[in-house]
Short mmCIF file of C-alpha atoms in Angstrom, two decimals:
data_model
loop_
_atom_site.label_atom_id
_atom_site.label_comp_id
_atom_site.label_asym_id
_atom_site.label_seq_id
_atom_site.Cartn_x
_atom_site.Cartn_y
_atom_site.Cartn_z
CA MET A 1 20.42 16.78 2.38
CA GLY A 2 23.29 19.21 1.99
CA GLU A 3 26.87 18.02 1.74
CA THR A 4 29.39 19.42 4.22
CA VAL A 5 32.55 20.67 2.46
CA GLU A 6 35.32 22.56 4.20
CA PRO A 7 36.05 25.97 2.61
CA GLY A 8 39.80 25.30 2.42
CA MET A 9 39.50 22.13 0.32
CA ASP A 10 40.79 22.06 -3.24
CA GLU A 11 38.57 20.96 -6.13
CA GLY A 12 39.86 17.36 -6.18
CA THR A 13 39.31 16.90 -2.45
CA ARG A 14 35.81 18.34 -2.71
CA ARG A 15 34.96 15.98 -5.55
CA ARG A 16 36.26 12.97 -3.62
CA THR A 17 34.34 14.07 -0.52
CA LYS A 18 31.10 14.32 -2.48
CA MET A 19 31.67 10.91 -4.03
CA LEU A 20 32.36 9.45 -0.58
CA VAL A 21 29.16 10.98 0.83
CA ARG A 22 27.09 9.61 -2.05
CA PHE A 23 28.73 6.19 -1.80
CA THR A 24 28.05 6.09 1.95
CA GLY A 25 24.43 7.10 1.34
CA GLY A 26 24.02 4.33 -1.23
CA ILE A 27 25.46 1.76 1.18
CA PHE A 28 23.09 3.02 3.89
CA LEU A 29 20.07 2.65 1.59
CA LEU A 30 21.06 -0.90 0.64
CA LEU A 31 21.48 -1.84 4.31
CA LEU A 32 18.13 -0.22 5.12
CA VAL A 33 16.35 -2.25 2.43
CA TYR A 34 18.14 -5.38 3.66
CA ALA A 35 16.97 -4.70 7.23
CA LEU A 36 13.38 -3.94 6.15
CA TYR A 37 13.23 -7.18 4.18
CA PHE A 38 14.69 -9.60 6.71
CA ALA A 39 13.14 -7.90 9.76
CA ARG A 40 9.73 -7.36 8.15
CA ASP A 41 7.94 -9.19 10.96
CA PHE A 42 9.07 -6.35 13.24
CA PHE A 43 9.01 -3.33 10.93
CA MET A 44 5.69 -4.07 9.22
CA PRO A 45 3.46 -3.71 12.32
CA VAL A 46 5.53 -0.71 13.47
CA VAL A 47 5.03 1.18 10.19
CA LEU A 48 1.36 0.23 10.02
CA SER A 49 0.85 1.38 13.62
CA VAL A 50 2.48 4.73 12.88
CA LEU A 51 0.21 5.25 9.86
CA LEU A 52 -2.88 4.36 11.90
CA ALA A 53 -1.78 6.61 14.75
CA LEU A 54 -1.26 9.51 12.33
CA THR A 55 -4.70 8.85 10.86
CA PHE A 56 -6.55 8.90 14.18
CA SER A 57 -4.44 11.52 16.01
CA PRO A 58 -6.74 14.46 15.11
CA LEU A 59 -9.75 12.53 16.45
CA ASN A 60 -7.76 11.55 19.53
CA ARG A 61 -6.85 15.17 20.30
CA TRP A 62 -10.47 16.23 19.71
CA LEU A 63 -11.61 13.73 22.36
CA MET A 64 -8.86 14.90 24.71
CA ARG A 65 -9.99 18.52 24.32
CA ARG A 66 -13.46 17.34 25.40
CA GLY A 67 -11.98 16.22 28.74
CA LEU A 68 -11.35 12.54 28.00
CA PRO A 69 -7.95 11.28 29.25
CA ALA A 70 -5.46 10.32 26.55
CA PHE A 71 -5.44 6.61 27.38
CA LEU A 72 -9.25 6.38 27.51
CA SER A 73 -9.65 8.22 24.20
CA ALA A 74 -7.05 5.94 22.60
CA MET A 75 -8.83 2.85 23.93
CA LEU A 76 -12.16 4.15 22.65
CA ILE A 77 -10.78 4.73 19.14
CA VAL A 78 -8.83 1.46 18.88
CA PHE A 79 -11.55 -0.78 20.26
CA THR A 80 -14.20 0.89 18.13
CA VAL A 81 -12.14 0.19 15.01
CA VAL A 82 -11.49 -3.40 16.14
CA LEU A 83 -15.20 -4.00 16.85
CA VAL A 84 -16.31 -2.53 13.52
CA PHE A 85 -13.87 -4.51 11.41
CA GLY A 86 -14.20 -7.62 13.56
CA GLY A 87 -17.99 -7.50 13.24
CA LEU A 88 -17.70 -6.96 9.49
CA GLY A 89 -15.36 -9.93 9.17
CA TYR A 90 -17.64 -12.11 11.27
CA GLY A 91 -20.69 -11.13 9.24
CA LEU A 92 -18.93 -11.93 5.98
CA SER A 93 -17.40 -15.19 7.19
CA GLY A 94 -20.55 -17.16 6.29
CA PRO A 95 -20.87 -15.97 2.67
CA ILE A 96 -17.11 -16.28 2.13
CA SER A 97 -17.16 -19.85 3.47
CA GLY A 98 -20.01 -20.60 1.08
CA LEU A 99 -17.98 -19.27 -1.83
CA ILE A 100 -15.01 -21.39 -0.81
CA LYS A 101 -17.21 -24.50 -0.68
CA GLN A 102 -18.59 -23.67 -4.12
CA ALA A 103 -15.11 -23.17 -5.58
CA PRO A 104 -14.87 -26.68 -7.07
CA ASP A 105 -18.28 -26.30 -8.77
CA ILE A 106 -17.31 -22.87 -10.08
CA ALA A 107 -14.04 -24.28 -11.40
CA ASP A 108 -15.91 -27.10 -13.17
CA LYS A 109 -18.28 -24.63 -14.81
CA ILE A 110 -15.42 -22.42 -15.95
CA HIS A 111 -13.66 -25.51 -17.27
CA THR A 112 -16.76 -26.43 -19.26
CA ARG A 113 -17.14 -22.93 -20.70
CA LEU A 114 -13.50 -22.70 -21.64
CA ASP A 115 -13.29 -26.28 -22.87
CA ASP A 116 -10.96 -25.67 -25.79
CA VAL A 117 -8.42 -23.79 -23.73
CA SER A 118 -8.61 -26.37 -20.97
CA ASN A 119 -8.09 -29.26 -23.38
CA SER A 120 -4.98 -27.58 -24.75
CA LEU A 121 -3.59 -27.14 -21.25
CA ILE A 122 -4.41 -30.75 -20.41
CA ARG A 123 -2.57 -31.99 -23.48
CA VAL A 124 0.48 -29.94 -22.52
CA SER A 125 0.31 -31.30 -18.97
CA GLU A 126 0.03 -34.90 -20.19
CA ALA A 127 2.98 -34.43 -22.53
CA SER A 128 5.02 -33.04 -19.63
CA LYS A 129 4.13 -36.05 -17.47
CA GLN A 130 5.13 -38.44 -20.25
CA VAL A 131 8.50 -36.70 -20.57
CA GLU A 132 9.05 -36.96 -16.82
CA LYS A 133 8.04 -40.63 -16.88
CA ALA A 134 10.43 -41.38 -19.73
CA ALA A 135 13.27 -39.60 -17.96
CA SER A 136 12.53 -41.51 -14.77
CA THR A 137 12.53 -44.87 -16.63
CA ALA A 138 15.79 -44.12 -18.40
CA SER A 139 17.64 -43.20 -15.26
CA ASP A 140 20.00 -45.60 -13.53
CA PRO A 141 18.08 -47.62 -10.91
CA THR A 142 21.18 -47.83 -8.71
CA VAL A 143 21.35 -44.04 -8.33
CA GLN A 144 19.60 -42.85 -5.20
CA LYS A 145 17.16 -39.98 -5.63
CA VAL A 146 17.12 -37.31 -3.00
CA THR A 147 13.87 -35.47 -2.40
CA ILE A 148 13.31 -32.66 0.05
CA ALA A 149 10.17 -33.07 2.07
CA GLN A 150 8.16 -29.87 2.05
CA PRO A 151 5.84 -28.92 4.90
CA GLY A 152 2.23 -29.82 4.35
CA ILE A 153 -0.46 -27.37 3.31
CA LEU A 154 -2.05 -27.46 6.75
CA SER A 155 1.19 -26.65 8.56
CA ARG A 156 1.98 -23.79 6.15
CA ALA A 157 -1.55 -22.37 6.55
CA THR A 158 -1.27 -22.60 10.34
CA GLY A 159 2.06 -20.78 10.27
CA ASN A 160 0.67 -18.04 8.02
CA LEU A 161 -2.38 -17.56 10.23
CA LEU A 162 -0.18 -17.38 13.32
CA SER A 163 2.07 -14.78 11.66
CA ILE A 164 -0.93 -12.69 10.54
CA GLY A 165 -2.48 -12.91 14.00
CA THR A 166 0.76 -11.82 15.66
CA THR A 167 1.09 -8.87 13.26
CA ILE A 168 -2.49 -7.76 13.93
CA VAL A 169 -2.05 -7.96 17.72
CA LEU A 170 1.24 -6.03 17.62
CA THR A 171 -0.31 -3.38 15.39
CA ILE A 172 -3.32 -2.92 17.66
CA VAL A 173 -1.25 -2.70 20.85
CA LEU A 174 1.35 -0.34 19.38
CA THR A 175 -1.34 1.91 17.88
CA LEU A 176 -3.01 2.06 21.27
CA PHE A 177 0.22 3.14 22.97
CA LEU A 178 1.05 5.69 20.27
CA LEU A 179 -2.37 7.32 20.58
CA ALA A 180 -2.30 7.14 24.39
CA SER A 181 1.03 9.01 24.47
CA GLY A 182 -0.83 12.14 23.37
CA LEU A 183 1.56 15.04 22.81
CA LEU A 184 4.58 13.23 24.26
CA PHE A 185 6.29 12.63 20.90
CA TYR A 186 5.79 16.23 19.82
CA GLU A 187 7.38 17.39 23.05
CA LYS A 188 10.34 15.05 22.51
CA ILE A 189 10.77 16.33 18.96
CA ILE A 190 10.84 19.93 20.18
CA GLN A 191 13.27 19.13 23.00
CA SER A 192 15.74 17.52 20.57
CA PHE A 193 16.47 20.89 18.90
CA GLN A 194 18.31 23.86 20.39
CA LEU A 195 17.27 26.80 18.22
CA LEU A 196 13.74 28.17 18.42
CA SER A 197 13.49 28.30 14.62
CA ASP A 198 14.42 24.61 14.39
CA LYS A 199 11.84 23.75 17.04
CA LYS A 200 9.12 25.59 15.13
CA ARG A 201 10.13 23.99 11.85
CA ALA A 202 10.15 20.48 13.32
CA LEU A 203 6.75 21.00 14.91
CA ARG A 204 5.34 22.39 11.66
CA ILE A 205 6.64 19.39 9.72
CA ALA A 206 5.19 16.94 12.25
CA HIS A 207 1.78 18.66 12.17
CA ASP A 208 1.73 18.81 8.37
CA VAL A 209 2.66 15.15 8.00
CA GLU A 210 0.00 14.14 10.51
CA ARG A 211 -2.68 16.33 8.96
CA GLU A 212 -2.03 15.27 5.37
CA ILE A 213 -1.70 11.55 6.14
CA SER A 214 -4.87 11.63 8.23
CA ARG A 215 -6.78 13.56 5.59
CA TYR A 216 -5.55 11.35 2.76
CA LEU A 217 -6.21 7.98 4.43
CA PHE A 218 -9.59 9.00 5.81
CA THR A 219 -10.67 10.40 2.44
CA ILE A 220 -9.49 7.32 0.55
CA PHE A 221 -11.28 5.11 3.10
CA LEU A 222 -14.57 6.94 2.51
CA ILE A 223 -14.10 6.83 -1.28
CA ASN A 224 -13.40 3.09 -1.21
CA CYS A 225 -16.42 2.49 1.01
CA GLY A 226 -18.55 4.38 -1.52
CA LEU A 227 -17.02 2.37 -4.36
CA GLY A 228 -17.74 -0.89 -2.54
CA LEU A 229 -21.34 0.16 -1.99
CA CYS A 230 -21.78 1.06 -5.67
CA VAL A 231 -20.08 -2.15 -6.87
CA GLY A 232 -22.23 -4.27 -4.57
CA LEU A 233 -25.40 -2.53 -5.78
CA ALA A 234 -24.39 -2.88 -9.45
CA LEU A 235 -23.61 -6.58 -9.02
CA TRP A 236 -26.94 -7.12 -7.27
CA LEU A 237 -28.80 -5.41 -10.12
CA THR A 238 -27.07 -7.66 -12.67
CA GLY A 239 -27.95 -10.82 -10.73
CA PHE A 240 -24.39 -11.58 -9.66
CA PRO A 241 -24.08 -14.06 -6.71
CA SER A 242 -22.94 -12.75 -3.31
CA PRO A 243 -22.89 -9.05 -4.29
CA VAL A 244 -22.32 -7.90 -0.69
CA VAL A 245 -19.14 -9.97 -0.37
CA PHE A 246 -17.74 -8.66 -3.62
CA GLY A 247 -18.71 -5.11 -2.69
CA VAL A 248 -16.59 -5.39 0.45
CA ILE A 249 -13.80 -7.04 -1.54
CA ALA A 250 -13.93 -4.15 -4.04
CA ALA A 251 -13.56 -1.63 -1.21
CA VAL A 252 -10.58 -3.48 0.28
CA VAL A 253 -8.63 -4.26 -2.91
CA ASN A 254 -9.08 -0.70 -4.16
CA PHE A 255 -6.44 0.35 -1.63
CA LEU A 256 -4.06 -1.34 -4.08
CA PRO A 257 -3.74 1.13 -6.97
CA TYR A 258 -4.27 -0.41 -10.43
CA VAL A 259 -3.61 -3.98 -9.22
CA GLY A 260 -6.67 -4.07 -6.96
CA ALA A 261 -9.11 -2.94 -9.65
CA PHE A 262 -7.66 -5.40 -12.16
CA ALA A 263 -7.86 -8.30 -9.70
CA GLY A 264 -11.45 -7.42 -8.76
CA VAL A 265 -12.61 -7.22 -12.38
CA ALA A 266 -10.85 -10.51 -13.20
CA ALA A 267 -12.45 -12.32 -10.24
CA VAL A 268 -15.91 -11.02 -11.10
CA ALA A 269 -15.41 -11.99 -14.76
CA LEU A 270 -14.46 -15.57 -13.87
CA ILE A 271 -17.45 -16.08 -11.58
CA SER A 272 -19.75 -14.45 -14.15
CA VAL A 273 -18.61 -16.95 -16.78
CA ALA A 274 -19.48 -19.79 -14.40
CA HIS A 275 -22.78 -18.33 -13.18
CA PHE A 276 -24.53 -16.88 -16.23
CA ALA A 277 -25.78 -18.90 -19.18
CA THR A 278 -25.07 -16.35 -21.91
CA ILE A 279 -21.96 -14.36 -22.76
CA GLY A 280 -23.93 -11.10 -22.77
CA ALA A 281 -25.17 -11.60 -19.22
CA ALA A 282 -21.70 -12.70 -18.09
CA LEU A 283 -20.13 -9.51 -19.44
CA LEU A 284 -22.41 -7.11 -17.55
CA PRO A 285 -20.98 -7.53 -13.99
CA PRO A 286 -17.27 -7.12 -14.90
CA LEU A 287 -18.09 -4.21 -17.22
CA ALA A 288 -20.07 -2.51 -14.45
CA TYR A 289 -17.19 -3.08 -12.02
CA LEU A 290 -14.69 -1.70 -14.55
CA ALA A 291 -16.84 1.36 -15.26
CA LEU A 292 -17.22 2.19 -11.56
CA THR A 293 -13.50 1.81 -10.80
CA THR A 294 -12.66 3.95 -13.83
CA VAL A 295 -14.97 6.75 -12.68
CA GLU A 296 -13.53 6.50 -9.17
CA GLY A 297 -9.92 6.56 -10.30
CA GLN A 298 -10.20 9.21 -13.01
CA ILE A 299 -12.84 11.58 -11.62
CA VAL A 300 -13.86 11.04 -7.99
CA THR A 301 -10.48 10.55 -6.28
CA PRO A 302 -8.65 13.38 -8.16
CA THR A 303 -11.54 15.75 -7.40
CA VAL A 304 -11.96 14.89 -3.73
CA VAL A 305 -8.33 14.36 -2.74
CA GLY A 306 -7.11 17.40 -4.66
CA ARG A 307 -4.14 17.79 -6.94
CA ARG A 308 -1.84 18.81 -4.10
CA LEU A 309 -1.77 15.27 -2.69
CA GLU A 310 -2.06 13.36 -5.95
CA ILE A 311 0.97 11.23 -6.69
CA ASN A 312 2.73 10.59 -9.98
CA ALA A 313 1.38 7.36 -11.53
CA VAL A 314 4.91 6.11 -12.25
CA ALA A 315 5.92 6.70 -8.64
CA VAL A 316 2.78 4.90 -7.41
CA PHE A 317 3.43 1.89 -9.65
CA LEU A 318 7.08 1.66 -8.58
CA ALA A 319 6.18 2.05 -4.91
CA VAL A 320 3.50 -0.65 -5.06
CA ALA A 321 5.91 -3.01 -6.85
CA PHE A 322 8.75 -2.28 -4.40
CA TRP A 323 6.77 -2.53 -1.16
CA GLY A 324 4.83 -5.51 -2.51
CA TRP A 325 8.15 -7.29 -3.13
CA LEU A 326 9.43 -6.19 0.28
CA TRP A 327 6.41 -6.95 2.50
CA GLY A 328 3.86 -8.68 0.29
CA VAL A 329 0.22 -7.54 0.16
CA ALA A 330 0.53 -5.52 3.38
CA GLY A 331 3.44 -3.59 1.92
CA ALA A 332 1.54 -2.90 -1.30
CA LEU A 333 -1.38 -1.55 0.73
CA MET A 334 0.92 0.82 2.63
CA ALA A 335 2.83 1.97 -0.46
CA VAL A 336 0.74 5.03 -1.34
CA PRO A 337 0.37 6.36 2.25
CA LEU A 338 4.14 6.05 2.61
CA LEU A 339 4.57 7.99 -0.64
CA VAL A 340 2.32 10.76 0.72
CA PHE A 341 4.40 10.79 3.90
CA VAL A 342 7.63 11.14 1.90
CA LYS A 343 6.17 13.86 -0.36
CA VAL A 344 4.93 16.01 2.53
CA PHE A 345 8.27 15.61 4.29
CA CYS A 346 10.28 16.52 1.17
CA ASP A 347 8.20 19.65 0.57
CA HIS A 348 9.65 21.21 3.73
CA PHE A 349 13.31 20.96 2.67
CA ASP A 350 14.89 22.77 -0.25
CA GLU A 351 17.40 19.95 -0.72
CA LEU A 352 14.60 17.37 -1.09
CA ARG A 353 12.08 19.48 -2.97
CA GLY A 354 13.23 18.11 -6.32
CA PHE A 355 12.35 14.58 -5.26
CA GLY A 356 9.02 15.78 -3.88
CA ASN A 357 8.33 17.49 -7.19
CA PHE A 358 8.97 14.18 -9.01
CA LEU A 359 6.32 12.53 -6.83
CA ALA A 360 3.74 15.22 -7.64
CA ILE A 361 1.04 14.69 -10.26
CA GLU A 362 1.52 18.09 -11.89
CA GLN A 363 2.16 17.61 -15.60
CA ALA A 364 3.52 19.81 -18.36
CA ASP A 365 1.33 21.73 -20.78
CA PRO A 366 0.40 20.39 -24.26
CA ARG A 367 3.65 21.81 -25.73
CA PRO A 368 6.17 20.33 -23.29
CA ASP A 369 9.35 21.44 -25.05
CA ASP A 370 8.38 25.12 -25.24
CA VAL A 371 6.99 25.17 -21.71
CA LEU A 372 10.02 23.50 -20.19
CA GLU A 373 12.39 25.84 -21.99
CA THR A 374 10.41 28.83 -20.72
CA ARG A 375 10.49 27.52 -17.17
CA ILE A 376 14.24 26.95 -17.33
CA GLU A 377 14.77 30.51 -18.58
CA GLN A 378 12.61 31.85 -15.75
CA GLY A 379 14.59 29.82 -13.22
CA ARG A 380 11.65 27.66 -12.18
#
């Protein structure tokens, strides 16, 4: 944003004022990150609810224009989404439970196939235990050892499930209220400005953010569903076990740029090694998965989403790493939609357009030095 400087200030005072403004902004950003990290149980469902409300707002208004009251249309949307995903989770619970039960057998088969590597790791582990045993024997028996009792696996799992359940419930309820409010927030935004030009600008920004977020998330959702269908079909054709489960997993993890595709290919490769008798047969499923994700990431998504909403790969990687560190897997999943939100917002302000341009995918021509010099001369 612009920096306010009084016209009567001398050069030194102006410089100190600018430094003070930047220092204050840096302190504010640090405090914001601190708050987002330590209050993530509150902020995470709020941000997720806002993204979901922006995604379904066009559908909500379409239902309202058809005569359905705002609260009823919001309930219809929210409960339809809950029923669809709840039914999908229930249908997949059986196959997933079967995979979990087979995990020890799969691990044994992988251990057998990778015997040399496993033996090396076992030798290192045994050597480490012998060192610990020797250190324990050499220690003074009169010295008391203090150990901190950690909570058991069951208690930690119960706490995690309770936290996830609370986050899901808060997200659903808040999304319902945001959609049921209809045009209330737009009216409040307009009322907070005095000038008509500011009112129009604020409304245009709000509509653009809503439209682009909704279009982006809905498009990516359809693309990932198509990818999951293709991955499941490819795994079924190669004889891979539980292809439907891994098709759904492929659709979900693909919301994580780069990391999701890598994790999916690695998981399929491990199970292929345990399931198939030959190396050639074991390579087919992960290679098919890799080929499909490559086509999706390099051809399908850029073509369908359009270059206007494509994000710089460096910015995507940094955002996924930052939000993953801040809020875990949920934060990594929301990283790209939040980047789209920031980019659309920055495009409406001259002061922030430089940052929005950094987030864009547009790249220089094959001769970057000449092109950049030309653009600088032309004032671009």
